[in-house]
mmCIF file of C-alpha atoms in Angstrom:
data_model
loop_
_atom_site.group_PDB
_atom_site.id
_atom_site.type_symbol
_atom_site.label_atom_id
_atom_site.label_comp_id
_atom_site.label_asym_id
_atom_site.label_seq_id
_atom_site.Cartn_x
_atom_site.Cartn_y
_atom_site.Cartn_z
ATOM 1 C CA MET R 1 18.336 14.193 -7.314
ATOM 2 C CA ALA R 2 18.827 10.923 -5.466
ATOM 3 C CA THR R 3 22.121 10.442 -3.628
ATOM 4 C CA PHE R 4 22.019 6.694 -4.289
ATOM 5 C CA PHE R 5 19.911 4.270 -6.307
ATOM 6 C CA GLY R 6 16.735 3.325 -4.477
ATOM 7 C CA GLU R 7 16.398 6.507 -2.440
ATOM 8 C CA VAL R 8 12.873 7.875 -2.320
ATOM 9 C CA VAL R 9 12.808 11.435 -3.682
ATOM 10 C CA VAL R 10 10.054 13.861 -4.619
ATOM 11 C CA ALA R 11 10.424 15.108 -8.180
ATOM 12 C CA PRO R 12 8.561 18.032 -9.739
ATOM 13 C CA SER R 13 5.649 16.960 -11.912
ATOM 14 C CA ARG R 14 5.644 17.764 -15.613
ATOM 15 C CA ALA R 15 1.987 16.917 -15.956
ATOM 16 C CA GLY R 16 -0.239 19.742 -17.122
ATOM 17 C CA VAL R 17 -3.768 20.328 -18.294
ATOM 18 C CA ASP R 18 -4.605 22.386 -21.322
ATOM 19 C CA ASP R 19 -7.200 24.964 -20.229
ATOM 20 C CA GLU R 20 -9.038 24.900 -23.539
ATOM 21 C CA GLU R 21 -9.292 21.110 -23.562
ATOM 22 C CA TRP R 22 -10.517 21.092 -19.951
ATOM 23 C CA ALA R 23 -13.131 23.751 -20.688
ATOM 24 C CA GLU R 24 -14.334 21.844 -23.746
ATOM 25 C CA GLU R 25 -14.677 18.607 -21.769
ATOM 26 C CA ALA R 26 -16.550 20.467 -19.011
ATOM 27 C CA ARG R 27 -18.998 21.882 -21.530
ATOM 28 C CA GLU R 28 -19.661 18.449 -23.005
ATOM 29 C CA GLU R 29 -20.327 16.853 -19.598
ATOM 30 C CA THR R 30 -24.040 16.599 -18.831
ATOM 31 C CA PRO R 31 -25.557 16.735 -15.318
ATOM 32 C CA GLU R 32 -26.131 12.984 -15.550
ATOM 33 C CA ASP R 33 -22.448 12.457 -16.394
ATOM 34 C CA ARG R 34 -21.386 14.557 -13.411
ATOM 35 C CA GLU R 35 -23.670 12.615 -11.094
ATOM 36 C CA ILE R 36 -22.316 9.284 -12.340
ATOM 37 C CA ARG R 37 -18.744 10.525 -11.929
ATOM 38 C CA ARG R 38 -19.435 11.702 -8.358
ATOM 39 C CA GLU R 39 -21.034 8.370 -7.467
ATOM 40 C CA LEU R 40 -18.053 6.452 -8.858
ATOM 41 C CA GLU R 41 -15.584 8.672 -7.006
ATOM 42 C CA LYS R 42 -17.529 8.163 -3.786
ATOM 43 C CA LYS R 43 -17.662 4.412 -4.316
ATOM 44 C CA ARG R 44 -13.893 4.277 -4.888
ATOM 45 C CA GLU R 45 -13.126 6.006 -1.587
ATOM 46 C CA ILE R 46 -11.068 3.909 0.820
ATOM 47 C CA ASP R 47 -12.166 3.379 4.428
ATOM 48 C CA VAL R 48 -9.747 2.207 7.132
ATOM 49 C CA LEU R 49 -11.459 0.727 10.174
ATOM 50 C CA TRP R 50 -9.601 -0.005 13.416
ATOM 51 C CA THR R 51 -10.566 -2.123 16.435
ATOM 52 C CA LEU R 52 -7.908 -0.825 18.785
ATOM 53 C CA LYS R 53 -10.124 -0.102 21.793
ATOM 54 C CA SER R 54 -12.122 -2.808 23.532
ATOM 55 C CA GLY R 55 -12.863 -4.530 20.241
ATOM 56 C CA ALA R 56 -15.056 -1.667 19.026
ATOM 57 C CA SER R 57 -14.678 -0.710 15.384
ATOM 58 C CA LEU R 58 -13.160 2.748 15.010
ATOM 59 C CA GLU R 59 -12.523 4.645 11.814
ATOM 60 C CA SER R 60 -8.918 5.855 11.605
ATOM 61 C CA SER R 61 -8.329 9.518 12.316
ATOM 62 C CA ALA R 62 -5.273 11.717 12.001
ATOM 63 C CA ASP R 63 -6.516 13.727 15.032
ATOM 64 C CA GLN R 64 -5.556 10.947 17.449
ATOM 65 C CA PRO R 65 -2.539 9.115 15.991
ATOM 66 C CA PHE R 66 -1.414 6.015 17.857
ATOM 67 C CA VAL R 67 2.172 5.041 18.613
ATOM 68 C CA CYS R 68 3.758 2.615 16.163
ATOM 69 C CA SER R 69 7.443 1.709 16.281
ATOM 70 C CA LYS R 70 7.572 -0.885 13.484
ATOM 71 C CA PHE R 71 5.123 -1.340 10.614
ATOM 72 C CA VAL R 72 5.592 -4.274 8.206
ATOM 73 C CA VAL R 73 3.472 -4.225 5.050
ATOM 74 C CA ALA R 74 3.199 -7.304 2.813
ATOM 75 C CA ILE R 75 1.757 -6.368 -0.583
ATOM 76 C CA GLY R 76 0.563 -9.038 -2.987
ATOM 77 C CA HIS R 77 -0.476 -12.675 -2.563
ATOM 78 C CA ASN R 78 3.059 -14.086 -2.273
ATOM 79 C CA ALA R 79 4.210 -11.565 0.328
ATOM 80 C CA ALA R 80 0.975 -11.959 2.304
ATOM 81 C CA ALA R 81 1.367 -15.747 2.215
ATOM 82 C CA PHE R 82 4.937 -15.351 3.524
ATOM 83 C CA LEU R 83 3.636 -13.456 6.555
ATOM 84 C CA SER R 84 0.953 -16.072 7.134
ATOM 85 C CA SER R 85 3.391 -18.986 6.974
ATOM 86 C CA PHE R 86 6.364 -17.635 8.910
ATOM 87 C CA ILE R 87 5.111 -14.853 11.195
ATOM 88 C CA LEU R 88 1.356 -14.930 11.758
ATOM 89 C CA ASP R 89 1.179 -18.699 12.319
ATOM 90 C CA SER R 90 0.980 -18.245 16.078
ATOM 91 C CA VAL R 91 -1.287 -16.819 18.781
ATOM 92 C CA CYS R 92 1.007 -13.800 19.249
ATOM 93 C CA TRP R 93 -1.006 -11.584 16.898
ATOM 94 C CA GLU R 94 -4.505 -10.126 16.902
ATOM 95 C CA VAL R 95 -6.494 -8.487 14.098
ATOM 96 C CA VAL R 96 -6.900 -4.769 14.835
ATOM 97 C CA GLY R 97 -7.943 -3.223 11.534
ATOM 98 C CA VAL R 98 -9.176 -3.642 8.000
ATOM 99 C CA VAL R 99 -9.253 -1.671 4.754
ATOM 100 C CA LYS R 100 -12.535 -1.422 2.868
ATOM 101 C CA LEU R 101 -12.215 -0.607 -0.837
ATOM 102 C CA TRP R 102 -13.889 -1.140 -4.185
ATOM 103 C CA ASN R 103 -12.434 -1.124 -7.696
ATOM 104 C CA GLU R 104 -12.412 -3.099 -10.931
ATOM 105 C CA TRP R 105 -10.592 -6.078 -9.393
ATOM 106 C CA CYS R 106 -11.495 -5.959 -5.718
ATOM 107 C CA ARG R 107 -14.689 -6.014 -3.653
ATOM 108 C CA THR R 108 -14.295 -5.872 0.123
ATOM 109 C CA SER R 109 -16.526 -5.235 3.111
ATOM 110 C CA ASN R 110 -15.936 -3.907 6.608
ATOM 111 C CA THR R 111 -15.911 -7.303 8.304
ATOM 112 C CA THR R 112 -12.682 -8.807 9.609
ATOM 113 C CA ASN R 113 -14.111 -12.353 9.730
ATOM 114 C CA VAL R 114 -13.062 -13.371 6.235
ATOM 115 C CA LEU R 115 -12.114 -16.649 4.633
ATOM 116 C CA PRO R 116 -8.458 -17.196 3.622
ATOM 117 C CA THR R 117 -9.563 -17.224 -0.021
ATOM 118 C CA ASP R 118 -10.936 -13.682 0.178
ATOM 119 C CA SER R 119 -8.864 -10.810 -1.186
ATOM 120 C CA PHE R 120 -8.456 -8.482 1.745
ATOM 121 C CA CYS R 121 -6.271 -6.029 3.586
ATOM 122 C CA LEU R 122 -5.911 -6.767 7.301
ATOM 123 C CA PHE R 123 -3.855 -5.207 10.110
ATOM 124 C CA TYR R 124 -2.371 -7.253 12.948
ATOM 125 C CA ARG R 125 -0.873 -6.126 16.267
ATOM 126 C CA LEU R 126 1.763 -7.955 18.287
ATOM 127 C CA ILE R 127 0.137 -8.762 21.613
ATOM 128 C CA SER R 128 3.377 -8.553 23.586
ATOM 129 C CA ASP R 129 4.300 -5.205 21.986
ATOM 130 C CA PRO R 130 1.270 -3.234 20.714
ATOM 131 C CA THR R 131 3.536 -0.756 18.883
ATOM 132 C CA VAL R 132 4.446 -3.429 16.292
ATOM 133 C CA LEU R 133 1.943 -3.728 13.432
ATOM 134 C CA LEU R 134 1.719 -5.938 10.364
ATOM 135 C CA CYS R 135 -0.402 -5.451 7.268
ATOM 136 C CA GLN R 136 -1.428 -8.164 4.825
ATOM 137 C CA CYS R 137 -2.544 -6.440 1.629
ATOM 138 C CA SER R 138 -3.509 -9.176 -0.802
ATOM 139 C CA CYS R 139 -6.214 -7.104 -2.505
ATOM 140 C CA TYR R 140 -5.630 -4.943 -5.567
ATOM 141 C CA VAL R 141 -5.256 -1.208 -4.898
ATOM 142 C CA ALA R 142 -5.914 0.781 -8.088
ATOM 143 C CA GLU R 143 -3.573 3.562 -9.168
ATOM 144 C CA ASP R 144 -6.054 6.302 -8.300
ATOM 145 C CA GLN R 145 -6.538 4.767 -4.827
ATOM 146 C CA GLN R 146 -2.904 4.398 -3.800
ATOM 147 C CA PHE R 147 -2.495 7.920 -2.385
ATOM 148 C CA GLN R 148 -5.759 7.484 -0.464
ATOM 149 C CA TRP R 149 -4.487 4.190 0.967
ATOM 150 C CA LEU R 150 -1.226 5.773 2.131
ATOM 151 C CA GLU R 151 -2.869 8.907 3.469
ATOM 152 C CA LYS R 152 -5.489 7.062 5.523
ATOM 153 C CA VAL R 153 -3.279 4.228 6.794
ATOM 154 C CA PHE R 154 -0.252 6.329 7.759
ATOM 155 C CA GLY R 155 -2.392 9.305 8.763
ATOM 156 C CA CYS R 156 -3.406 7.552 11.973
ATOM 157 C CA MET R 157 0.172 6.702 13.054
ATOM 158 C CA GLN R 158 2.771 8.831 14.769
ATOM 159 C CA LYS R 159 5.634 9.364 12.327
ATOM 160 C CA GLU R 160 8.415 9.968 14.851
ATOM 161 C CA GLY R 161 10.527 6.852 15.357
ATOM 162 C CA LEU R 162 8.435 4.823 12.910
ATOM 163 C CA GLN R 163 10.282 2.176 10.882
ATOM 164 C CA VAL R 164 8.400 0.904 7.826
ATOM 165 C CA THR R 165 9.299 -2.318 5.994
ATOM 166 C CA ILE R 166 7.632 -3.178 2.676
ATOM 167 C CA LEU R 167 7.578 -6.738 1.324
ATOM 168 C CA SER R 168 6.591 -7.306 -2.298
ATOM 169 C CA THR R 169 7.336 -9.686 -5.145
ATOM 170 C CA CYS R 170 7.699 -9.600 -8.915
ATOM 171 C CA PRO R 171 8.357 -12.220 -11.614
ATOM 172 C CA VAL R 172 11.971 -13.212 -12.241
ATOM 173 C CA ALA R 173 11.354 -12.379 -15.911
ATOM 174 C CA ASP R 174 10.989 -8.701 -14.924
ATOM 175 C CA TYR R 175 14.372 -8.662 -13.167
ATOM 176 C CA LYS R 176 16.962 -6.799 -15.259
ATOM 177 C CA THR R 177 20.464 -8.238 -15.102
ATOM 178 C CA GLN R 178 23.379 -9.062 -17.370
ATOM 179 C CA GLU R 179 23.221 -12.658 -16.188
ATOM 180 C CA SER R 180 20.828 -15.194 -17.599
ATOM 181 C CA THR R 181 17.701 -15.375 -15.488
ATOM 182 C CA LEU R 182 17.810 -19.158 -15.975
ATOM 183 C CA THR R 183 20.880 -19.360 -13.718
ATOM 184 C CA LEU R 184 19.426 -17.198 -10.943
ATOM 185 C CA PRO R 185 18.250 -18.882 -7.761
ATOM 186 C CA ALA R 186 14.524 -18.440 -7.286
ATOM 187 C CA PRO R 187 13.252 -16.937 -5.177
ATOM 188 C CA PHE R 188 15.893 -14.377 -4.203
ATOM 189 C CA LEU R 189 15.734 -11.231 -2.113
ATOM 190 C CA LYS R 190 16.863 -7.672 -2.893
ATOM 191 C CA ALA R 191 16.380 -4.456 -0.946
ATOM 192 C CA LEU R 192 15.840 -0.728 -1.387
ATOM 193 C CA LYS R 193 16.241 1.706 1.505
ATOM 194 C CA THR R 194 16.063 5.376 2.351
ATOM 195 C CA LYS R 195 19.097 7.315 3.537
ATOM 196 C CA GLU R 196 17.497 7.560 7.001
ATOM 197 C CA PHE R 197 17.774 3.777 7.441
ATOM 198 C CA LYS R 198 21.093 3.227 9.240
ATOM 199 C CA GLU R 199 20.762 -0.413 10.281
ATOM 200 C CA GLN R 200 22.393 -3.320 8.473
ATOM 201 C CA ILE R 201 20.273 -4.742 5.668
ATOM 202 C CA CYS R 202 19.741 -8.491 5.421
ATOM 203 C CA CYS R 203 20.283 -8.808 1.656
ATOM 204 C CA PRO R 204 22.032 -7.070 -1.291
ATOM 205 C CA LEU R 205 20.634 -3.818 -2.644
ATOM 206 C CA LEU R 206 18.566 -3.871 -5.836
ATOM 207 C CA GLU R 207 20.697 -2.985 -8.839
ATOM 208 C CA GLN R 208 19.924 -0.436 -11.514
ATOM 209 C CA PRO R 209 17.845 -0.167 -13.650
ATOM 210 C CA ASN R 210 15.356 -2.294 -11.673
ATOM 211 C CA ILE R 211 12.429 -0.462 -10.089
ATOM 212 C CA VAL R 212 9.378 -1.193 -7.964
ATOM 213 C CA ARG R 213 5.876 -0.267 -9.083
ATOM 214 C CA ASP R 214 2.351 0.361 -7.853
ATOM 215 C CA LEU R 215 1.572 0.444 -4.115
ATOM 216 C CA PRO R 216 5.060 -0.665 -2.946
ATOM 217 C CA ALA R 217 6.590 2.222 -4.909
ATOM 218 C CA ALA R 218 4.025 4.652 -3.516
#
């Protein structure tokens, strides 16, 4: 049970699979179906490539995690554009990584030389403090890929002393409030935090029953 609204908790899953239904589906699946399913699963695997050493591309590995003190993730086109306009618009940052993924709405490659119009997921490092990282994730991450994304991105970072900030947006029409949304200033900023975060927040907390979804929630 959460001690306050917005706390991240792990709840037991009620999902279950009926053994008879699973066995029946397995019997109906042909070798060709299994091969197609394996190929699709392989194609939907996420690859995280880093260029942290001498510009050489390195695939992330949990065996050698690197030190990261602050990690800011902007998810969605609006949040990514905010980073571009107010933070990355300087020579203080360098591209150090990229996410390669494929799904129904996104096609990416392993190159970091992309046009601004491309949907991509890039990692930047602060030159003056290499422990500070930013991530612009303007590409769509499917529901079945979100755990992969988290596991591979955070799997290469040391967790001790790591502060993670997530920026995301949603339409004002989705905001639940007793006030009329027509009178609300747009845009406005709300926050959720874990109980481990002890610093002062820069905006009011998000009220119930509002929630976040998709990759930001994950």
